[in-house]
Amino acid sequence: MLSPLKLVLALVIAGASCMAAAAEQTATTTTSVNVRAGPEKNFPTVTWLLSGTRVTVHGCVANWRWCDVTAGRDRGWVYARFLSIPFNGRVVTILNGGPDLGLPQADFSLGEYWDAHYQRQHWFGRKAYWQKRWDRRPPPREWREPVSAARQ
């Protein structure tokens, strides 16, 4: 039999894992897309997905332009204009819905992310090169509500 302390600890751990899973959502690709090794179009391509592919969204960067997704065994970043989710009775692209969709925000740390997901990729050996490119990027634009959504 579990002691009260162990029972409370087990419930806390179970609740935390359920909250993390609940924050993830399923999205659908709106067109055929590249899955990238980071949240920019110049990162290496991890895989390519057909239109209509269902993916698990782990989170999106703060400006809601790129989302960290899993499709099958592959994990990477997809531009949010090409991901849609159901929201309030209609289908919305993540780029247009932004923070209203309730998706978690994701930070991207190239070293940690690549170490966790890409050690077997042929471009992993150039991680330092990609890190330098990432460090020199201009600051990202902030998310703004689309003009068409603001008029409604």
CSV table of N, CA and C in Angstrom, one decimal, residues 17-142:
chain,number,residue,atom,x,y,z
A,17,SER,N,1.8,15.3,-16.2
A,17,SER,CA,2.0,14.6,-17.5
A,17,SER,C,0.7,14.8,-18.3
A,18,CYS,N,-0.5,14.7,-17.7
A,18,CYS,CA,-1.7,14.9,-18.4
A,18,CYS,C,-1.9,16.3,-18.9
A,19,MET,N,-1.4,17.3,-18.1
A,19,MET,CA,-1.5,18.7,-18.5
A,19,MET,C,-0.6,18.9,-19.7
A,20,ALA,N,0.5,18.4,-19.8
A,20,ALA,CA,1.4,18.5,-20.9
A,20,ALA,C,0.8,17.9,-22.1
A,21,ALA,N,0.3,16.7,-22.0
A,21,ALA,CA,-0.4,16.1,-23.2
A,21,ALA,C,-1.6,16.8,-23.6
A,22,ALA,N,-2.3,17.4,-22.7
A,22,ALA,CA,-3.5,18.1,-23.1
A,22,ALA,C,-3.2,19.4,-23.8
A,23,ALA,N,-2.0,20.0,-23.6
A,23,ALA,CA,-1.7,21.2,-24.2
A,23,ALA,C,-1.3,21.0,-25.7
A,24,GLU,N,-0.8,19.8,-26.0
A,24,GLU,CA,-0.5,19.4,-27.4
A,24,GLU,C,-1.8,19.2,-28.1
A,25,GLN,N,-1.8,19.6,-29.4
A,25,GLN,CA,-3.0,19.4,-30.2
A,25,GLN,C,-2.7,18.8,-31.5
A,26,THR,N,-3.7,18.2,-32.2
A,26,THR,CA,-3.5,17.7,-33.5
A,26,THR,C,-3.8,18.8,-34.5
A,27,ALA,N,-3.0,18.9,-35.5
A,27,ALA,CA,-3.2,19.9,-36.6
A,27,ALA,C,-3.1,19.1,-37.9
A,28,THR,N,-3.6,19.7,-39.0
A,28,THR,CA,-3.6,19.1,-40.3
A,28,THR,C,-2.8,20.0,-41.2
A,29,THR,N,-1.9,19.4,-42.1
A,29,THR,CA,-1.2,20.2,-43.0
A,29,THR,C,-2.2,20.7,-44.1
A,30,THR,N,-2.2,21.9,-44.5
A,30,THR,CA,-3.1,22.5,-45.5
A,30,THR,C,-2.6,22.3,-46.9
A,31,THR,N,-1.3,22.0,-47.1
A,31,THR,CA,-0.7,21.7,-48.4
A,31,THR,C,0.5,20.8,-48.1
A,32,SER,N,1.2,20.4,-49.1
A,32,SER,CA,2.4,19.6,-48.9
A,32,SER,C,3.5,20.5,-48.4
A,33,VAL,N,4.2,20.1,-47.3
A,33,VAL,CA,5.1,21.0,-46.6
A,33,VAL,C,6.4,20.3,-46.3
A,34,ASN,N,7.4,21.1,-46.1
A,34,ASN,CA,8.7,20.6,-45.6
A,34,ASN,C,8.7,20.7,-44.1
A,35,VAL,N,9.2,19.7,-43.4
A,35,VAL,CA,9.4,19.8,-42.0
A,35,VAL,C,10.9,20.1,-41.8
A,36,ARG,N,11.2,21.2,-41.1
A,36,ARG,CA,12.6,21.7,-41.0
A,36,ARG,C,13.2,21.4,-39.7
A,37,ALA,N,14.5,21.5,-39.6
A,37,ALA,CA,15.2,21.2,-38.4
A,37,ALA,C,15.3,22.4,-37.4
A,38,GLY,N,14.6,23.4,-37.7
A,38,GLY,CA,14.5,24.6,-36.9
A,38,GLY,C,13.4,25.6,-37.4
A,39,PRO,N,13.1,26.6,-36.7
A,39,PRO,CA,12.0,27.5,-37.1
A,39,PRO,C,12.3,28.6,-38.1
A,40,GLU,N,12.9,28.2,-39.2
A,40,GLU,CA,13.2,29.1,-40.3
A,40,GLU,C,13.3,28.2,-41.5
A,41,LYS,N,13.0,28.8,-42.7
A,41,LYS,CA,13.0,28.1,-43.9
A,41,LYS,C,14.4,27.7,-44.4
A,42,ASN,N,15.4,28.3,-43.9
A,42,ASN,CA,16.7,27.9,-44.4
A,42,ASN,C,17.4,26.7,-43.6
A,43,PHE,N,16.7,26.2,-42.6
A,43,PHE,CA,17.2,25.0,-41.9
A,43,PHE,C,17.1,23.8,-42.8
A,44,PRO,N,17.9,22.8,-42.5
A,44,PRO,CA,17.8,21.6,-43.3
A,44,PRO,C,16.4,20.9,-43.2
A,45,THR,N,16.0,20.2,-44.3
A,45,THR,CA,14.7,19.6,-44.3
A,45,THR,C,14.8,18.2,-43.6
A,46,VAL,N,13.9,18.0,-42.7
A,46,VAL,CA,13.9,16.7,-42.0
A,46,VAL,C,13.1,15.7,-42.8
A,47,THR,N,11.9,16.1,-43.3
A,47,THR,CA,11.1,15.2,-44.1
A,47,THR,C,10.1,16.1,-44.8
A,48,TRP,N,9.2,15.5,-45.6
A,48,TRP,CA,8.2,16.2,-46.4
A,48,TRP,C,6.9,15.6,-46.1
A,49,LEU,N,5.9,16.4,-45.9
A,49,LEU,CA,4.5,15.8,-45.6
A,49,LEU,C,3.5,16.2,-46.7
A,50,LEU,N,2.7,15.3,-47.0
A,50,LEU,CA,1.6,15.5,-47.9
A,50,LEU,C,0.5,16.4,-47.3
A,51,SER,N,-0.2,17.1,-48.2
A,51,SER,CA,-1.4,17.8,-47.7
A,51,SER,C,-2.4,16.9,-47.0
A,52,GLY,N,-2.9,17.3,-45.9
A,52,GLY,CA,-3.9,16.5,-45.1
A,52,GLY,C,-3.2,15.6,-44.1
A,53,THR,N,-1.9,15.7,-43.9
A,53,THR,CA,-1.3,14.9,-42.9
A,53,THR,C,-1.6,15.4,-41.5
A,54,ARG,N,-1.9,14.5,-40.6
A,54,ARG,CA,-2.2,14.9,-39.2
A,54,ARG,C,-0.8,14.9,-38.5
A,55,VAL,N,-0.6,16.0,-37.7
A,55,VAL,CA,0.6,16.1,-36.9
A,55,VAL,C,0.3,16.5,-35.5
A,56,THR,N,1.1,16.1,-34.6
A,56,THR,CA,1.0,16.6,-33.2
A,56,THR,C,1.8,17.9,-33.0
A,57,VAL,N,1.1,18.9,-32.6
A,57,VAL,CA,1.8,20.2,-32.3
A,57,VAL,C,2.2,20.3,-30.9
A,58,HIS,N,3.5,20.4,-30.7
A,58,HIS,CA,4.1,20.4,-29.3
A,58,HIS,C,4.1,21.9,-28.8
A,59,GLY,N,4.2,22.8,-29.7
A,59,GLY,CA,4.2,24.2,-29.3
A,59,GLY,C,4.6,25.1,-30.5
A,60,CYS,N,4.5,26.4,-30.4
A,60,CYS,CA,4.8,27.3,-31.5
A,60,CYS,C,5.7,28.4,-30.9
A,61,VAL,N,6.6,29.0,-31.7
A,61,VAL,CA,7.4,30.1,-31.3
A,61,VAL,C,6.5,31.3,-30.9
A,62,ALA,N,7.0,32.2,-30.2
A,62,ALA,CA,6.2,33.3,-29.6
A,62,ALA,C,5.4,34.1,-30.7
A,63,ASN,N,5.9,34.2,-31.9
A,63,ASN,CA,5.2,35.0,-32.9
A,63,ASN,C,4.2,34.1,-33.7
A,64,TRP,N,4.1,32.8,-33.4
A,64,TRP,CA,3.1,31.9,-34.0
A,64,TRP,C,3.4,31.7,-35.5
A,65,ARG,N,4.6,31.8,-35.9
A,65,ARG,CA,5.0,31.6,-37.3
A,65,ARG,C,5.4,30.2,-37.6
A,66,TRP,N,6.1,29.5,-36.6
A,66,TRP,CA,6.6,28.2,-36.7
A,66,TRP,C,6.1,27.3,-35.6
A,67,CYS,N,5.8,26.1,-35.9
A,67,CYS,CA,5.4,25.2,-34.8
A,67,CYS,C,6.2,23.9,-34.8
A,68,ASP,N,6.5,23.4,-33.6
A,68,ASP,CA,7.3,22.2,-33.4
A,68,ASP,C,6.3,21.0,-33.5
A,69,VAL,N,6.4,20.1,-34.5
A,69,VAL,CA,5.5,19.1,-34.7
A,69,VAL,C,6.1,17.7,-34.8
A,70,THR,N,5.3,16.7,-34.6
A,70,THR,CA,5.7,15.3,-34.8
A,70,THR,C,4.7,14.7,-35.8
A,71,ALA,N,5.3,14.0,-36.8
A,71,ALA,CA,4.5,13.3,-37.8
A,71,ALA,C,5.2,11.9,-37.9
A,72,GLY,N,4.5,10.9,-37.4
A,72,GLY,CA,5.1,9.5,-37.4
A,72,GLY,C,6.3,9.6,-36.4
A,73,ARG,N,7.5,9.2,-37.0
A,73,ARG,CA,8.8,9.2,-36.2
A,73,ARG,C,9.5,10.5,-36.3
A,74,ASP,N,9.1,11.3,-37.2
A,74,ASP,CA,9.8,12.6,-37.5
A,74,ASP,C,9.3,13.7,-36.7
A,75,ARG,N,10.3,14.5,-36.2
A,75,ARG,CA,10.0,15.7,-35.4
A,75,ARG,C,10.7,16.9,-36.0
A,76,GLY,N,10.0,18.0,-36.1
A,76,GLY,CA,10.6,19.2,-36.7
A,76,GLY,C,9.7,20.4,-36.7
A,77,TRP,N,10.0,21.4,-37.5
A,77,TRP,CA,9.3,22.7,-37.5
A,77,TRP,C,8.6,22.9,-38.8
A,78,VAL,N,7.3,23.3,-38.7
A,78,VAL,CA,6.5,23.6,-39.9
A,78,VAL,C,6.0,25.0,-39.8
A,79,TYR,N,6.0,25.7,-41.0
A,79,TYR,CA,5.5,27.1,-41.0
A,79,TYR,C,4.0,27.1,-40.7
A,80,ALA,N,3.6,27.9,-39.8
A,80,ALA,CA,2.2,27.9,-39.2
A,80,ALA,C,1.1,28.2,-40.2
A,81,ARG,N,1.4,28.8,-41.3
A,81,ARG,CA,0.4,29.1,-42.3
A,81,ARG,C,-0.1,27.8,-42.9
A,82,PHE,N,0.7,26.7,-42.8
A,82,PHE,CA,0.4,25.4,-43.4
A,82,PHE,C,-0.1,24.4,-42.5
A,83,LEU,N,-0.5,24.9,-41.3
A,83,LEU,CA,-1.1,24.0,-40.2
A,83,LEU,C,-2.5,24.6,-39.8
A,84,SER,N,-3.5,23.7,-39.8
A,84,SER,CA,-4.8,24.2,-39.4
A,84,SER,C,-5.3,23.3,-38.3
A,85,ILE,N,-6.1,23.9,-37.4
A,85,ILE,CA,-6.8,23.2,-36.3
A,85,ILE,C,-8.2,23.7,-36.2
A,86,PRO,N,-9.1,22.8,-35.7
A,86,PRO,CA,-10.5,23.2,-35.4
A,86,PRO,C,-10.5,24.2,-34.3
A,87,PHE,N,-11.3,25.3,-34.4
A,87,PHE,CA,-11.4,26.3,-33.4
A,87,PHE,C,-12.7,27.0,-33.5
A,88,ASN,N,-13.5,26.9,-32.4
A,88,ASN,CA,-14.8,27.6,-32.4
A,88,ASN,C,-15.7,27.2,-33.6
A,89,GLY,N,-15.7,26.0,-33.9
A,89,GLY,CA,-16.6,25.5,-35.0
A,89,GLY,C,-16.1,25.7,-36.4
A,90,ARG,N,-14.9,26.2,-36.5
A,90,ARG,CA,-14.3,26.3,-37.9
A,90,ARG,C,-12.9,25.9,-37.9
A,91,VAL,N,-12.3,25.8,-39.1
A,91,VAL,CA,-10.9,25.4,-39.2
A,91,VAL,C,-10.1,26.7,-39.4
A,92,VAL,N,-9.0,26.9,-38.6
A,92,VAL,CA,-8.2,28.1,-38.6
A,92,VAL,C,-6.7,27.7,-38.7
A,93,THR,N,-6.0,28.4,-39.5
A,93,THR,CA,-4.5,28.2,-39.6
A,93,THR,C,-3.9,28.8,-38.3
A,94,ILE,N,-2.9,28.1,-37.9
A,94,ILE,CA,-2.2,28.6,-36.6
A,94,ILE,C,-1.7,30.0,-36.8
A,95,LEU,N,-1.2,30.3,-37.9
A,95,LEU,CA,-0.6,31.7,-38.1
A,95,LEU,C,-1.7,32.7,-37.9
A,96,ASN,N,-2.9,32.4,-38.4
A,96,ASN,CA,-4.0,33.4,-38.2
A,96,ASN,C,-4.6,33.4,-36.8
A,97,GLY,N,-4.7,32.2,-36.2
A,97,GLY,CA,-5.3,32.1,-34.9
A,97,GLY,C,-4.4,32.6,-33.7
A,98,GLY,N,-3.1,32.3,-33.9
A,98,GLY,CA,-2.1,32.8,-32.9
A,98,GLY,C,-2.4,32.4,-31.5
A,99,PRO,N,-2.2,33.3,-30.6
A,99,PRO,CA,-2.4,32.9,-29.2
A,99,PRO,C,-3.8,32.5,-28.8
A,100,ASP,N,-4.8,32.9,-29.5
A,100,ASP,CA,-6.2,32.5,-29.2
A,100,ASP,C,-6.4,31.0,-29.2
A,101,LEU,N,-5.6,30.3,-29.9
A,101,LEU,CA,-5.8,28.8,-30.1
A,101,LEU,C,-5.4,28.0,-28.9
A,102,GLY,N,-4.7,28.6,-27.9
A,102,GLY,CA,-4.4,27.9,-26.7
A,102,GLY,C,-3.2,26.9,-26.8
A,103,LEU,N,-2.5,27.0,-27.9
A,103,LEU,CA,-1.3,26.2,-28.1
A,103,LEU,C,-0.2,26.7,-27.2
A,104,PRO,N,0.7,25.8,-26.7
A,104,PRO,CA,1.8,26.2,-25.8
A,104,PRO,C,2.8,26.9,-26.7
A,105,GLN,N,3.6,27.9,-26.1
A,105,GLN,CA,4.7,28.5,-26.7
A,105,GLN,C,5.9,27.6,-26.6
A,106,ALA,N,6.7,27.5,-27.6
A,106,ALA,CA,7.9,26.7,-27.6
A,106,ALA,C,9.1,27.5,-27.8
A,107,ASP,N,10.2,27.4,-27.0
A,107,ASP,CA,11.4,28.0,-27.3
A,107,ASP,C,12.3,27.0,-28.1
A,108,PHE,N,13.1,27.6,-28.9
A,108,PHE,CA,14.0,26.7,-29.7
A,108,PHE,C,15.5,27.0,-29.3
A,109,SER,N,16.1,25.9,-28.8
A,109,SER,CA,17.5,25.9,-28.5
A,109,SER,C,18.2,24.9,-29.5
A,110,LEU,N,18.9,25.4,-30.5
A,110,LEU,CA,19.4,24.5,-31.5
A,110,LEU,C,20.2,23.3,-30.9
A,111,GLY,N,21.1,23.6,-30.0
A,111,GLY,CA,21.9,22.5,-29.5
A,111,GLY,C,21.1,21.4,-28.8
A,112,GLU,N,20.2,21.8,-27.9
A,112,GLU,CA,19.4,20.8,-27.2
A,112,GLU,C,18.5,20.1,-28.1
A,113,TYR,N,17.8,20.8,-29.0
A,113,TYR,CA,16.8,20.2,-29.9
A,113,TYR,C,17.5,19.2,-30.9
A,114,TRP,N,18.6,19.7,-31.5
A,114,TRP,CA,19.3,18.8,-32.4
A,114,TRP,C,19.8,17.6,-31.7
A,115,ASP,N,20.4,17.8,-30.5
A,115,ASP,CA,20.9,16.6,-29.8
A,115,ASP,C,19.8,15.6,-29.5
A,116,ALA,N,18.6,16.1,-29.2
A,116,ALA,CA,17.5,15.2,-28.8
A,116,ALA,C,16.9,14.5,-30.1
A,117,HIS,N,17.0,15.1,-31.2
A,117,HIS,CA,16.2,14.6,-32.4
A,117,HIS,C,17.0,14.3,-33.6
A,118,TYR,N,18.2,14.8,-33.8
A,118,TYR,CA,18.8,14.7,-35.1
A,118,TYR,C,20.2,14.1,-35.2
A,119,GLN,N,20.7,13.4,-34.2
A,119,GLN,CA,22.1,12.9,-34.1
A,119,GLN,C,22.4,12.0,-35.3
A,120,ARG,N,21.4,11.4,-35.9
A,120,ARG,CA,21.6,10.4,-37.0
A,120,ARG,C,21.5,11.1,-38.4
A,121,GLN,N,21.1,12.4,-38.4
A,121,GLN,CA,21.0,13.1,-39.7
A,121,GLN,C,22.4,13.4,-40.2
A,122,HIS,N,22.5,13.4,-41.5
A,122,HIS,CA,23.8,13.7,-42.2
A,122,HIS,C,24.3,15.1,-41.9
A,123,TRP,N,23.4,16.0,-41.7
A,123,TRP,CA,23.8,17.4,-41.5
A,123,TRP,C,24.1,17.8,-40.0
A,124,PHE,N,23.9,16.8,-39.1
A,124,PHE,CA,24.1,17.0,-37.7
A,124,PHE,C,25.6,17.4,-37.4
A,125,GLY,N,26.5,16.9,-38.2
A,125,GLY,CA,27.9,17.2,-38.1
A,125,GLY,C,28.3,18.6,-38.3
A,126,ARG,N,27.3,19.4,-38.9
A,126,ARG,CA,27.6,20.8,-39.2
A,126,ARG,C,26.8,21.6,-38.2
A,127,LYS,N,26.5,21.1,-37.0
A,127,LYS,CA,25.7,21.8,-36.0
A,127,LYS,C,26.3,23.2,-35.6
A,128,ALA,N,27.6,23.3,-35.5
A,128,ALA,CA,28.2,24.5,-35.2
A,128,ALA,C,27.9,25.6,-36.3
A,129,TYR,N,28.0,25.2,-37.5
A,129,TYR,CA,27.7,26.1,-38.6
A,129,TYR,C,26.2,26.6,-38.5
A,130,TRP,N,25.3,25.7,-38.3
A,130,TRP,CA,23.9,26.1,-38.1
A,130,TRP,C,23.6,27.0,-36.9
A,131,GLN,N,24.4,26.7,-35.8
A,131,GLN,CA,24.2,27.5,-34.6
A,131,GLN,C,24.7,28.9,-34.9
A,132,LYS,N,25.8,29.1,-35.6
A,132,LYS,CA,26.2,30.4,-35.9
A,132,LYS,C,25.2,31.2,-36.7
A,133,ARG,N,24.6,30.5,-37.7
A,133,ARG,CA,23.6,31.2,-38.5
A,133,ARG,C,22.4,31.5,-37.7
A,134,TRP,N,22.0,30.7,-36.8
A,134,TRP,CA,20.9,30.9,-35.9
A,134,TRP,C,21.2,32.1,-35.0
A,135,ASP,N,22.4,32.2,-34.4
A,135,ASP,CA,22.7,33.3,-33.5
A,135,ASP,C,22.8,34.6,-34.2
A,136,ARG,N,23.0,34.6,-35.5
A,136,ARG,CA,23.1,35.9,-36.3
A,136,ARG,C,21.8,36.3,-36.9
A,137,ARG,N,20.7,35.6,-36.7
A,137,ARG,CA,19.5,36.0,-37.3
A,137,ARG,C,18.9,37.3,-36.8
A,138,PRO,N,18.1,38.0,-37.6
A,138,PRO,CA,17.5,39.2,-37.0
A,138,PRO,C,16.4,38.9,-36.0
A,139,PRO,N,16.0,39.8,-35.2
A,139,PRO,CA,15.0,39.5,-34.2
A,139,PRO,C,13.7,39.1,-34.9
A,140,PRO,N,12.9,38.2,-34.4
A,140,PRO,CA,11.7,37.8,-35.1
A,140,PRO,C,10.6,38.9,-35.0
A,141,ARG,N,9.7,38.9,-36.0
A,141,ARG,CA,8.6,39.9,-35.9
A,141,ARG,C,7.6,39.3,-34.9
A,142,GLU,N,6.9,40.3,-34.2
A,142,GLU,CA,5.9,39.9,-33.3
A,142,GLU,C,4.6,39.4,-34.0
